[in-house]
């Protein structure tokens, strides 16, 4: 069964405490893996696209990596404004998109 | 400003009363898609469209209809809404499917009583 699984479902960090979020996928014909950030009551906002195993992308305190079966979103020295739900989405097959349930991140000052 | 707009933002209706949620984008994107977001289930794709007059089912199309007569608009139609369609709905667009990121609208919170 084609699916996308994110872990953990929720994560609470102290400000400055680095960690990683995981997205594992089992789909056929991967076109790209996308990370989005979603704030409460708003639509998801694009963060990164990864297309092939070994690829890495960075933006401020965030770094995304991709292997053949999973992706990691590393958060270095997070700040309270990084609190949000982080969504992983896989584009696969003929234009299909499957999202993970997300990881709700809370960064405590 | 490049954006995806949805209307209405909030809607409370009754079972069986037909409704339409509009979606419009001003980025000349080819690909548009509708999602519903439910607690514990995440975002699930309802329908998507590769271009004008080209639409296809996502993972949860039952009870929904779409049309793509113009490139910029992609309305979602619920011909006979039921309480299990109570959800938060998002419209999204991208330059083209597959390899490009999606831009999401602000969401429509629908309640069917």
Coordinates of C-alpha atoms in Angstrom, one line a residue, chain A residues 30-32 34 36 38 41-46 49 51 87 91-92 94-101, chain B residues 9 31 35 37 40-43 45 48 50 56-59 90 97-102 104-106:
Chain A
X30 CA 8.5 9.1 -6.8
X31 CA 8.6 12.4 -8.6
X32 CA 9.6 14.5 -5.6
X34 CA 8.2 18.1 -0.4
X36 CA 5.7 22.2 4.1
X38 CA 1.6 24.8 8.5
X41 CA -5.7 28.0 10.8
X42 CA -3.6 28.6 7.7
X43 CA -2.7 26.7 4.5
X44 CA 0.6 24.9 4.3
X45 CA 3.7 26.9 3.1
X46 CA 6.4 25.4 1.0
X49 CA 11.7 19.9 -2.6
X51 CA 14.1 14.8 -5.9
X87 CA 4.1 18.2 6.7
X91 CA 4.4 13.4 -5.5
X92 CA 4.2 10.0 -7.2
X94 CA 0.6 10.1 -12.5
X95 CA 0.3 13.4 -10.6
X96 CA -0.8 12.0 -7.3
X97 CA 0.1 13.6 -4.0
X98 CA 0.1 11.9 -0.6
X99 CA 0.7 13.8 2.6
X100 CA 1.8 12.5 5.9
X101 CA -0.2 13.4 9.0
Chain B
X9 CA -13.8 30.9 4.2
X31 CA -2.0 22.1 -11.9
X35 CA -7.7 18.6 -0.3
X37 CA -7.8 18.1 6.2
X40 CA -5.6 12.3 12.7
X41 CA -6.0 11.8 8.9
X42 CA -4.0 14.7 7.6
X43 CA -4.4 16.2 4.1
X45 CA -6.4 14.7 -2.1
X48 CA -6.7 17.4 -9.2
X50 CA -3.5 19.0 -14.9
X56 CA -8.8 13.2 -12.2
X57 CA -9.7 11.6 -8.9
X58 CA -7.5 11.7 -5.9
X59 CA -7.8 9.5 -2.8
X90 CA -7.7 23.6 0.9
X97 CA 2.2 18.6 -11.5
X98 CA 4.7 16.2 -10.0
X99 CA 8.0 18.2 -9.8
X100 CA 6.8 21.5 -8.5
X101 CA 5.8 22.8 -5.1
X102 CA 2.1 23.7 -4.4
X104 CA -2.2 26.7 -0.9
X105 CA -5.2 28.9 -0.3
X106 CA -6.3 30.0 3.1

